[in-house]
Amino acid sequence: MDLDNLKTKDNHLQGKKIVLGLSGGMDSVVLLHYLHTHFPNQLRAIHCNHHLSKHSDNWHIFCQQLCQKLNVPYKSIGFHLEKTSNIEENARKKRYFSLSCDLSKDEVLCTAHHQNDQAETLLLQLFRGSGVAGLASMPRQKTLGLGVHYRPMLGIEKQQVIDYATEHKLNWIEDDSNKDTNFRRNLLRLEVIPLLSKIYRNLTKSLARSARHQSEALKLTRELAELDIQSYNLIDTDGRLTIDTLVRLDAHRIKNVLRYQLNQLNFLAPSDKVLDQIMALLSAKVDAEPLVRWDEFEIRRYQQKLYFINTNSEKNLQKCPIQSELENLPNFSIRFRTEGQRIKLPGKNHSQSLKKVLQEANIPPWERSSLKMYYIDDELRAMERIGRMEHAD
């Protein structure tokens, strides 16, 4: 059962190693007090210093002293952001990336989002024209890094948080940017929702309930995608989608599978325009090598497969075993393929076009130019992912 009263203990956190995301605002200070009361020996706190306000360092000191007083282990993570038009979203991404990197296995990150935050998130997503995934808003629990992100107060109204802070005579800091209505969330909180609340009773509860309904619908769509993937054997062992079988589905189920796979890979959800471009890849000519790119993400088509590529992800840094064997020999060098190059593989009577060898090895065209070729005394001895070459001893 979801926690809906700060006077009861959240059994979900029993026996867990808890990490609190502590901003120093009322909500997170209330959650700190609550967690310290019920789980004092399982708790540590992390403060993210965005350095966006002239008061940022003072907020860090406040959080540090508060944790010292309660004997809660404390850590501050600092980072700097470029002043862009979407600084609120960039700050959120940077914050959660930093928190995910700090989480150990089996740790639970708790943040102080409550029912009113959920209502605001639903409206923001609605005004952006989001689909089911966006309208499901904030999940109570999801995987984050090696641990889990959990929002224990998501079923609790803001007034309950205020009452708790008043009852326990808590002190907190006020972020001056929370009054800036140039931020859309602040505009909703300070002007739009209060106006709507005069017309619709229990507005935040109703919006939070809608978010729960969307969350259930999202689970159904993802379960359908899993069924389609299994029934039609759509994804190979390398995580590529097989086009010949995918196109047997109706268009809306194809899109559902694509969204599911992108979510599984932690890719940024594509816009409708981008999704339409991805759908167009499915009907591209067989000999074409089409590409759809958004943000740092790419989808490419090659040999009736869709390849999903994160251009910012670290490349496989594991050294080729043949390189380790050859690199200490005299006159060792690494080179890369050249146009029209031919090679001779062991057991072959004649040389072959390197392009043809790479094609037969099913290596996509965009990966071929980066493959290392290992030379000794200007003689090609081996090639990454291809193997050894014929040479004279």
Short mmCIF file of C-alpha atoms in Angstrom, two decimals:
data_model
loop_
_atom_site.label_atom_id
_atom_site.label_comp_id
_atom_site.label_asym_id
_atom_site.label_seq_id
_atom_site.Cartn_x
_atom_site.Cartn_y
_atom_site.Cartn_z
CA MET A 1 0.00 0.00 0.00
CA ASP A 2 1.29 3.47 -0.87
CA LEU A 3 2.35 5.77 1.94
CA ASP A 4 -0.40 8.40 2.32
CA ASN A 5 0.24 9.61 5.86
CA LEU A 6 3.52 10.94 7.29
CA LYS A 7 2.48 9.62 10.70
CA THR A 8 2.86 6.00 9.55
CA LYS A 9 6.02 4.07 8.73
CA ASP A 10 6.77 3.21 5.09
CA ASN A 11 7.22 -0.56 5.20
CA HIS A 12 8.70 -0.50 1.69
CA LEU A 13 11.88 1.02 3.14
CA GLN A 14 12.24 -1.51 5.93
CA GLY A 15 15.77 -2.94 5.87
CA LYS A 16 16.83 -0.81 2.85
CA LYS A 17 19.95 1.32 2.50
CA ILE A 18 18.47 4.79 1.95
CA VAL A 19 19.99 7.80 0.16
CA LEU A 20 18.07 11.07 0.43
CA GLY A 21 18.30 13.74 -2.25
CA LEU A 22 18.42 16.78 0.01
CA SER A 23 17.92 20.24 -1.50
CA GLY A 24 17.28 22.03 1.79
CA GLY A 25 13.76 23.09 0.80
CA MET A 26 10.71 22.30 2.91
CA ASP A 27 9.80 19.07 1.14
CA SER A 28 13.23 17.44 1.39
CA VAL A 29 13.75 18.66 4.97
CA VAL A 30 10.43 17.07 5.94
CA LEU A 31 11.48 13.82 4.27
CA LEU A 32 14.86 13.96 6.04
CA HIS A 33 13.12 14.32 9.40
CA TYR A 34 10.67 11.53 8.56
CA LEU A 35 13.37 9.11 7.37
CA HIS A 36 15.65 9.92 10.30
CA THR A 37 12.77 9.26 12.70
CA HIS A 38 11.91 5.84 11.28
CA PHE A 39 15.16 4.64 9.66
CA PRO A 40 18.01 6.49 11.46
CA ASN A 41 20.73 3.89 10.88
CA GLN A 42 19.93 3.24 7.22
CA LEU A 43 20.20 6.80 5.94
CA ARG A 44 22.69 9.07 4.17
CA ALA A 45 22.05 12.34 2.31
CA ILE A 46 23.33 13.89 -0.92
CA HIS A 47 23.02 17.56 -1.84
CA CYS A 48 23.44 18.68 -5.46
CA ASN A 49 24.94 22.16 -5.79
CA HIS A 50 24.04 23.56 -9.22
CA HIS A 51 25.86 26.87 -8.61
CA LEU A 52 22.97 28.69 -10.30
CA SER A 53 22.19 31.03 -7.40
CA LYS A 54 24.38 33.38 -5.40
CA HIS A 55 23.01 31.52 -2.36
CA SER A 56 24.07 28.04 -3.58
CA ASP A 57 26.99 27.66 -1.19
CA ASN A 58 24.84 28.79 1.75
CA TRP A 59 22.30 26.08 0.89
CA HIS A 60 25.09 23.50 0.93
CA ILE A 61 26.23 24.71 4.36
CA PHE A 62 22.63 24.60 5.67
CA CYS A 63 22.19 20.99 4.50
CA GLN A 64 25.59 19.98 5.86
CA GLN A 65 24.90 21.44 9.31
CA LEU A 66 21.40 19.93 9.40
CA CYS A 67 22.81 16.46 8.70
CA GLN A 68 25.60 16.92 11.24
CA LYS A 69 23.01 17.78 13.89
CA LEU A 70 21.10 14.57 13.10
CA ASN A 71 24.29 12.50 12.68
CA VAL A 72 23.33 11.62 9.10
CA PRO A 73 26.27 11.02 6.69
CA TYR A 74 26.32 13.88 4.16
CA LYS A 75 27.84 14.46 0.74
CA SER A 76 27.66 17.42 -1.63
CA ILE A 77 28.02 17.03 -5.41
CA GLY A 78 28.84 20.23 -7.27
CA PHE A 79 28.56 20.92 -10.98
CA HIS A 80 28.24 23.90 -13.29
CA LEU A 81 25.70 24.36 -16.07
CA GLU A 82 25.76 26.42 -19.22
CA LYS A 83 23.20 29.22 -19.17
CA THR A 84 20.81 27.89 -21.81
CA SER A 85 17.12 28.49 -22.49
CA ASN A 86 16.28 25.04 -21.08
CA ILE A 87 18.38 25.30 -17.93
CA GLU A 88 15.68 23.78 -15.69
CA GLU A 89 15.60 20.54 -17.70
CA ASN A 90 19.39 20.47 -18.08
CA ALA A 91 19.79 20.88 -14.32
CA ARG A 92 17.39 18.00 -13.70
CA LYS A 93 19.26 15.70 -16.11
CA LYS A 94 22.64 16.60 -14.62
CA ARG A 95 21.31 16.12 -11.09
CA TYR A 96 19.92 12.65 -11.71
CA PHE A 97 22.99 11.60 -13.68
CA SER A 98 25.19 12.63 -10.74
CA LEU A 99 22.92 10.87 -8.25
CA SER A 100 22.78 7.70 -10.36
CA CYS A 101 26.59 7.57 -10.50
CA ASP A 102 26.77 7.82 -6.70
CA LEU A 103 24.24 5.06 -5.96
CA SER A 104 25.62 1.70 -4.90
CA LYS A 105 23.93 -1.62 -5.57
CA ASP A 106 20.85 -2.17 -3.40
CA GLU A 107 20.66 1.51 -2.37
CA VAL A 108 17.36 3.37 -2.65
CA LEU A 109 17.39 7.04 -3.61
CA CYS A 110 14.45 8.83 -1.99
CA THR A 111 13.24 12.20 -3.27
CA ALA A 112 10.50 14.36 -1.76
CA HIS A 113 8.10 14.65 -4.71
CA HIS A 114 4.50 14.79 -3.51
CA GLN A 115 1.01 14.74 -5.02
CA ASN A 116 1.08 18.41 -6.05
CA ASP A 117 4.37 17.85 -7.91
CA GLN A 118 2.73 14.96 -9.73
CA ALA A 119 -0.20 17.16 -10.76
CA GLU A 120 2.17 19.81 -12.11
CA THR A 121 4.14 17.19 -14.05
CA LEU A 122 0.97 15.80 -15.64
CA LEU A 123 -0.10 19.27 -16.82
CA LEU A 124 3.38 20.07 -18.16
CA GLN A 125 3.38 16.83 -20.15
CA LEU A 126 -0.17 17.42 -21.38
CA PHE A 127 0.68 20.90 -22.66
CA ARG A 128 3.70 19.44 -24.49
CA GLY A 129 1.41 17.01 -26.31
CA SER A 130 3.00 13.97 -24.65
CA GLY A 131 1.76 10.42 -25.10
CA VAL A 132 1.04 7.78 -22.48
CA ALA A 133 4.63 7.59 -21.24
CA GLY A 134 4.74 11.34 -20.57
CA LEU A 135 1.27 11.51 -19.04
CA ALA A 136 2.15 8.66 -16.67
CA SER A 137 4.32 11.39 -15.11
CA MET A 138 6.61 10.39 -12.24
CA PRO A 139 6.66 6.71 -11.29
CA ARG A 140 6.75 5.89 -7.60
CA GLN A 141 9.72 3.61 -8.24
CA LYS A 142 12.18 2.99 -11.07
CA THR A 143 15.70 1.71 -11.61
CA LEU A 144 18.43 4.36 -11.35
CA GLY A 145 22.06 3.47 -11.91
CA LEU A 146 22.88 0.45 -9.77
CA GLY A 147 20.05 1.26 -7.37
CA VAL A 148 16.43 2.36 -7.30
CA HIS A 149 14.73 5.77 -7.29
CA TYR A 150 11.76 5.81 -4.91
CA ARG A 151 9.30 8.63 -4.14
CA PRO A 152 7.70 7.77 -0.79
CA MET A 153 5.59 10.96 -0.58
CA LEU A 154 4.00 10.78 -4.03
CA GLY A 155 0.55 10.08 -2.53
CA ILE A 156 0.81 12.92 0.01
CA GLU A 157 -0.61 16.41 -0.53
CA LYS A 158 1.50 19.52 -0.07
CA GLN A 159 -0.68 20.63 2.86
CA GLN A 160 0.28 17.47 4.75
CA VAL A 161 3.93 18.35 4.21
CA ILE A 162 3.33 21.89 5.50
CA ASP A 163 1.48 20.53 8.55
CA TYR A 164 4.33 18.13 9.33
CA ALA A 165 6.95 20.89 9.05
CA THR A 166 4.88 23.14 11.34
CA GLU A 167 4.22 20.41 13.91
CA HIS A 168 7.92 19.53 14.19
CA LYS A 169 9.10 23.17 14.04
CA LEU A 170 11.42 22.47 11.14
CA ASN A 171 13.60 25.04 9.40
CA TRP A 172 14.33 25.06 5.68
CA ILE A 173 15.63 27.32 2.92
CA GLU A 174 13.61 29.10 0.25
CA ASP A 175 14.98 28.92 -3.29
CA ASP A 176 14.54 32.41 -4.77
CA SER A 177 14.03 30.89 -8.24
CA ASN A 178 10.80 29.22 -7.05
CA LYS A 179 9.04 32.58 -7.45
CA ASP A 180 10.23 33.08 -11.03
CA THR A 181 7.23 32.46 -13.29
CA ASN A 182 9.48 32.38 -16.34
CA PHE A 183 9.88 28.73 -15.34
CA ARG A 184 6.78 26.92 -16.56
CA ARG A 185 6.46 24.71 -13.50
CA ASN A 186 6.47 27.78 -11.26
CA LEU A 187 3.85 29.43 -13.47
CA LEU A 188 1.61 26.39 -13.07
CA ARG A 189 2.16 26.20 -9.32
CA LEU A 190 1.72 29.88 -8.55
CA GLU A 191 -0.94 30.98 -11.05
CA VAL A 192 -2.57 28.28 -13.18
CA ILE A 193 -3.32 25.54 -10.63
CA PRO A 194 -4.69 27.95 -7.95
CA LEU A 195 -7.04 29.38 -10.58
CA LEU A 196 -8.18 25.94 -11.74
CA SER A 197 -8.61 24.82 -8.14
CA LYS A 198 -11.34 27.44 -7.70
CA ILE A 199 -13.34 25.64 -10.40
CA TYR A 200 -12.41 21.98 -9.82
CA ARG A 201 -12.52 20.57 -6.30
CA ASN A 202 -9.62 18.32 -5.27
CA LEU A 203 -7.80 19.22 -8.49
CA THR A 204 -4.38 17.86 -7.50
CA LYS A 205 -5.88 14.58 -6.33
CA SER A 206 -7.79 14.22 -9.62
CA LEU A 207 -4.69 14.97 -11.69
CA ALA A 208 -2.59 12.54 -9.66
CA ARG A 209 -5.28 9.90 -10.17
CA SER A 210 -5.16 10.51 -13.93
CA ALA A 211 -1.38 10.03 -13.82
CA ARG A 212 -1.90 6.67 -12.09
CA HIS A 213 -4.37 5.61 -14.80
CA GLN A 214 -1.83 6.58 -17.48
CA SER A 215 0.85 4.64 -15.61
CA GLU A 216 -1.34 1.52 -15.74
CA ALA A 217 -1.97 2.09 -19.46
CA LEU A 218 1.79 2.46 -19.99
CA LYS A 219 2.39 -0.91 -18.34
CA LEU A 220 -0.14 -2.48 -20.70
CA THR A 221 1.48 -0.99 -23.81
CA ARG A 222 4.91 -2.20 -22.68
CA GLU A 223 3.55 -5.67 -21.94
CA LEU A 224 2.03 -5.72 -25.45
CA ALA A 225 5.42 -4.74 -26.91
CA GLU A 226 7.08 -7.58 -24.99
CA LEU A 227 4.48 -10.04 -26.29
CA ASP A 228 4.99 -8.87 -29.88
CA ILE A 229 8.78 -9.07 -29.55
CA GLN A 230 8.60 -12.61 -28.19
CA SER A 231 5.86 -13.86 -30.52
CA TYR A 232 7.51 -12.56 -33.70
CA ASN A 233 11.13 -12.94 -32.52
CA LEU A 234 11.71 -9.28 -33.42
CA ILE A 235 15.00 -8.61 -31.61
CA ASP A 236 18.24 -10.50 -32.28
CA THR A 237 20.95 -11.29 -29.72
CA ASP A 238 22.66 -7.95 -30.44
CA GLY A 239 19.54 -5.91 -29.69
CA ARG A 240 18.72 -5.14 -33.34
CA LEU A 241 15.18 -5.11 -34.67
CA THR A 242 14.46 -7.45 -37.60
CA ILE A 243 12.59 -5.44 -40.22
CA ASP A 244 11.08 -8.33 -42.22
CA THR A 245 9.09 -9.55 -39.20
CA LEU A 246 8.48 -6.13 -37.65
CA VAL A 247 6.57 -4.89 -40.70
CA ARG A 248 4.03 -7.69 -40.30
CA LEU A 249 2.55 -5.72 -37.40
CA ASP A 250 0.08 -2.87 -37.76
CA ALA A 251 1.62 0.60 -37.71
CA HIS A 252 0.51 1.46 -34.15
CA ARG A 253 2.05 -1.76 -32.82
CA ILE A 254 5.28 -1.13 -34.73
CA LYS A 255 5.50 2.30 -33.08
CA ASN A 256 4.77 0.70 -29.73
CA VAL A 257 7.65 -1.76 -30.19
CA LEU A 258 9.99 1.06 -31.26
CA ARG A 259 9.08 3.17 -28.22
CA TYR A 260 9.55 0.16 -25.96
CA GLN A 261 12.99 -0.68 -27.34
CA LEU A 262 14.16 2.95 -27.16
CA ASN A 263 13.01 3.10 -23.54
CA GLN A 264 14.86 -0.13 -22.75
CA LEU A 265 18.03 1.40 -24.18
CA ASN A 266 17.51 4.65 -22.20
CA PHE A 267 17.29 6.67 -25.41
CA LEU A 268 15.52 10.02 -25.39
CA ALA A 269 11.91 9.50 -26.47
CA PRO A 270 11.57 10.63 -30.12
CA SER A 271 9.13 13.30 -31.24
CA ASP A 272 6.28 12.42 -33.60
CA LYS A 273 8.34 13.80 -36.48
CA VAL A 274 11.35 11.65 -35.59
CA LEU A 275 9.16 8.58 -35.08
CA ASP A 276 7.67 9.08 -38.56
CA GLN A 277 11.21 9.23 -39.97
CA ILE A 278 12.05 5.96 -38.19
CA MET A 279 8.92 4.37 -39.67
CA ALA A 280 10.12 5.50 -43.11
CA LEU A 281 13.35 3.53 -42.59
CA LEU A 282 11.31 0.34 -42.66
CA SER A 283 10.31 0.90 -46.30
CA ALA A 284 13.65 2.25 -47.51
CA LYS A 285 15.33 0.53 -50.46
CA VAL A 286 17.27 -2.62 -49.56
CA ASP A 287 20.57 -1.17 -50.81
CA ALA A 288 20.07 2.12 -48.98
CA GLU A 289 21.85 3.01 -45.73
CA PRO A 290 19.37 5.48 -44.22
CA LEU A 291 19.87 7.19 -40.91
CA VAL A 292 17.63 9.01 -38.40
CA ARG A 293 19.37 11.15 -35.79
CA TRP A 294 18.02 13.10 -32.81
CA ASP A 295 20.08 14.45 -29.93
CA GLU A 296 23.01 12.02 -29.55
CA PHE A 297 20.93 9.06 -30.71
CA GLU A 298 20.84 7.34 -34.08
CA ILE A 299 18.88 4.57 -35.75
CA ARG A 300 20.43 3.07 -38.88
CA ARG A 301 19.18 0.40 -41.25
CA TYR A 302 21.54 -2.26 -42.60
CA GLN A 303 20.79 -5.72 -44.02
CA GLN A 304 17.15 -5.64 -42.92
CA LYS A 305 18.05 -4.73 -39.34
CA LEU A 306 17.56 -1.54 -37.33
CA TYR A 307 20.67 -0.57 -35.37
CA PHE A 308 20.29 1.63 -32.25
CA ILE A 309 23.33 3.81 -31.57
CA ASN A 310 24.14 6.21 -28.73
CA THR A 311 26.95 8.32 -30.16
CA ASN A 312 27.93 9.57 -26.69
CA SER A 313 28.28 6.13 -25.13
CA GLU A 314 31.79 4.97 -24.42
CA LYS A 315 33.17 2.68 -27.08
CA ASN A 316 34.26 -0.79 -26.08
CA LEU A 317 37.68 -0.09 -24.62
CA GLN A 318 38.66 -3.75 -24.37
CA LYS A 319 41.82 -4.25 -26.40
CA CYS A 320 41.78 -6.74 -29.25
CA PRO A 321 43.71 -9.87 -28.12
CA ILE A 322 45.70 -9.90 -31.37
CA GLN A 323 46.80 -6.30 -30.75
CA SER A 324 48.06 -7.28 -27.29
CA GLU A 325 50.05 -10.10 -28.88
CA LEU A 326 51.60 -8.06 -31.70
CA GLU A 327 52.12 -4.57 -30.29
CA ASN A 328 55.40 -5.40 -28.52
CA LEU A 329 57.04 -6.74 -31.67
CA PRO A 330 59.52 -4.50 -33.55
CA ASN A 331 58.11 -2.11 -36.14
CA PHE A 332 54.50 -2.59 -35.02
CA SER A 333 51.97 -0.04 -36.27
CA ILE A 334 48.22 0.49 -36.38
CA ARG A 335 46.56 1.74 -39.58
CA PHE A 336 43.07 2.00 -41.02
CA ARG A 337 41.52 0.84 -44.27
CA THR A 338 42.03 2.70 -47.53
CA GLU A 339 39.83 2.85 -50.61
CA GLY A 340 40.13 -0.19 -52.87
CA GLN A 341 42.31 -2.12 -50.40
CA ARG A 342 42.73 -5.89 -50.81
CA ILE A 343 43.75 -8.44 -48.17
CA LYS A 344 44.62 -12.13 -48.11
CA LEU A 345 43.01 -14.31 -45.45
CA PRO A 346 44.60 -17.57 -44.22
CA GLY A 347 43.77 -20.56 -46.41
CA LYS A 348 42.87 -18.40 -49.40
CA ASN A 349 44.74 -18.69 -52.70
CA HIS A 350 44.08 -15.13 -53.78
CA SER A 351 43.58 -11.73 -52.21
CA GLN A 352 40.09 -10.35 -51.74
CA SER A 353 38.51 -6.95 -51.70
CA LEU A 354 38.52 -5.71 -48.09
CA LYS A 355 35.09 -4.19 -48.72
CA LYS A 356 33.71 -7.61 -49.66
CA VAL A 357 35.32 -9.27 -46.60
CA LEU A 358 33.74 -6.68 -44.31
CA GLN A 359 30.37 -7.14 -45.99
CA GLU A 360 30.54 -10.91 -45.57
CA ALA A 361 31.44 -10.41 -41.89
CA ASN A 362 28.20 -8.35 -41.51
CA ILE A 363 30.10 -5.33 -40.23
CA PRO A 364 27.99 -2.19 -40.86
CA PRO A 365 29.49 0.42 -43.20
CA TRP A 366 29.67 3.14 -40.53
CA GLU A 367 31.89 0.93 -38.31
CA ARG A 368 34.38 -0.15 -40.97
CA SER A 369 36.62 2.91 -41.12
CA SER A 370 37.39 2.70 -37.37
CA LEU A 371 38.59 -0.94 -37.42
CA LYS A 372 42.28 -1.25 -36.52
CA MET A 373 44.68 -2.96 -38.91
CA TYR A 374 47.89 -4.33 -37.35
CA TYR A 375 51.15 -4.13 -39.31
CA ILE A 376 54.63 -5.51 -38.68
CA ASP A 377 57.37 -4.15 -40.96
CA ASP A 378 54.67 -2.64 -43.22
CA GLU A 379 53.04 -6.05 -43.64
CA LEU A 380 49.39 -6.50 -42.61
CA ARG A 381 49.27 -9.25 -39.97
CA ALA A 382 45.72 -8.94 -38.60
CA MET A 383 42.60 -6.80 -38.48
CA GLU A 384 40.24 -6.06 -35.63
CA ARG A 385 37.05 -8.20 -35.78
CA ILE A 386 38.35 -9.99 -38.90
CA GLY A 387 41.37 -11.87 -37.56
CA ARG A 388 44.78 -12.87 -38.84
CA MET A 389 46.07 -12.43 -42.38
CA GLU A 390 48.20 -14.64 -44.63
CA HIS A 391 51.83 -13.58 -44.40
CA ALA A 392 55.33 -14.92 -45.10
CA ASP A 393 57.42 -15.97 -42.09
#
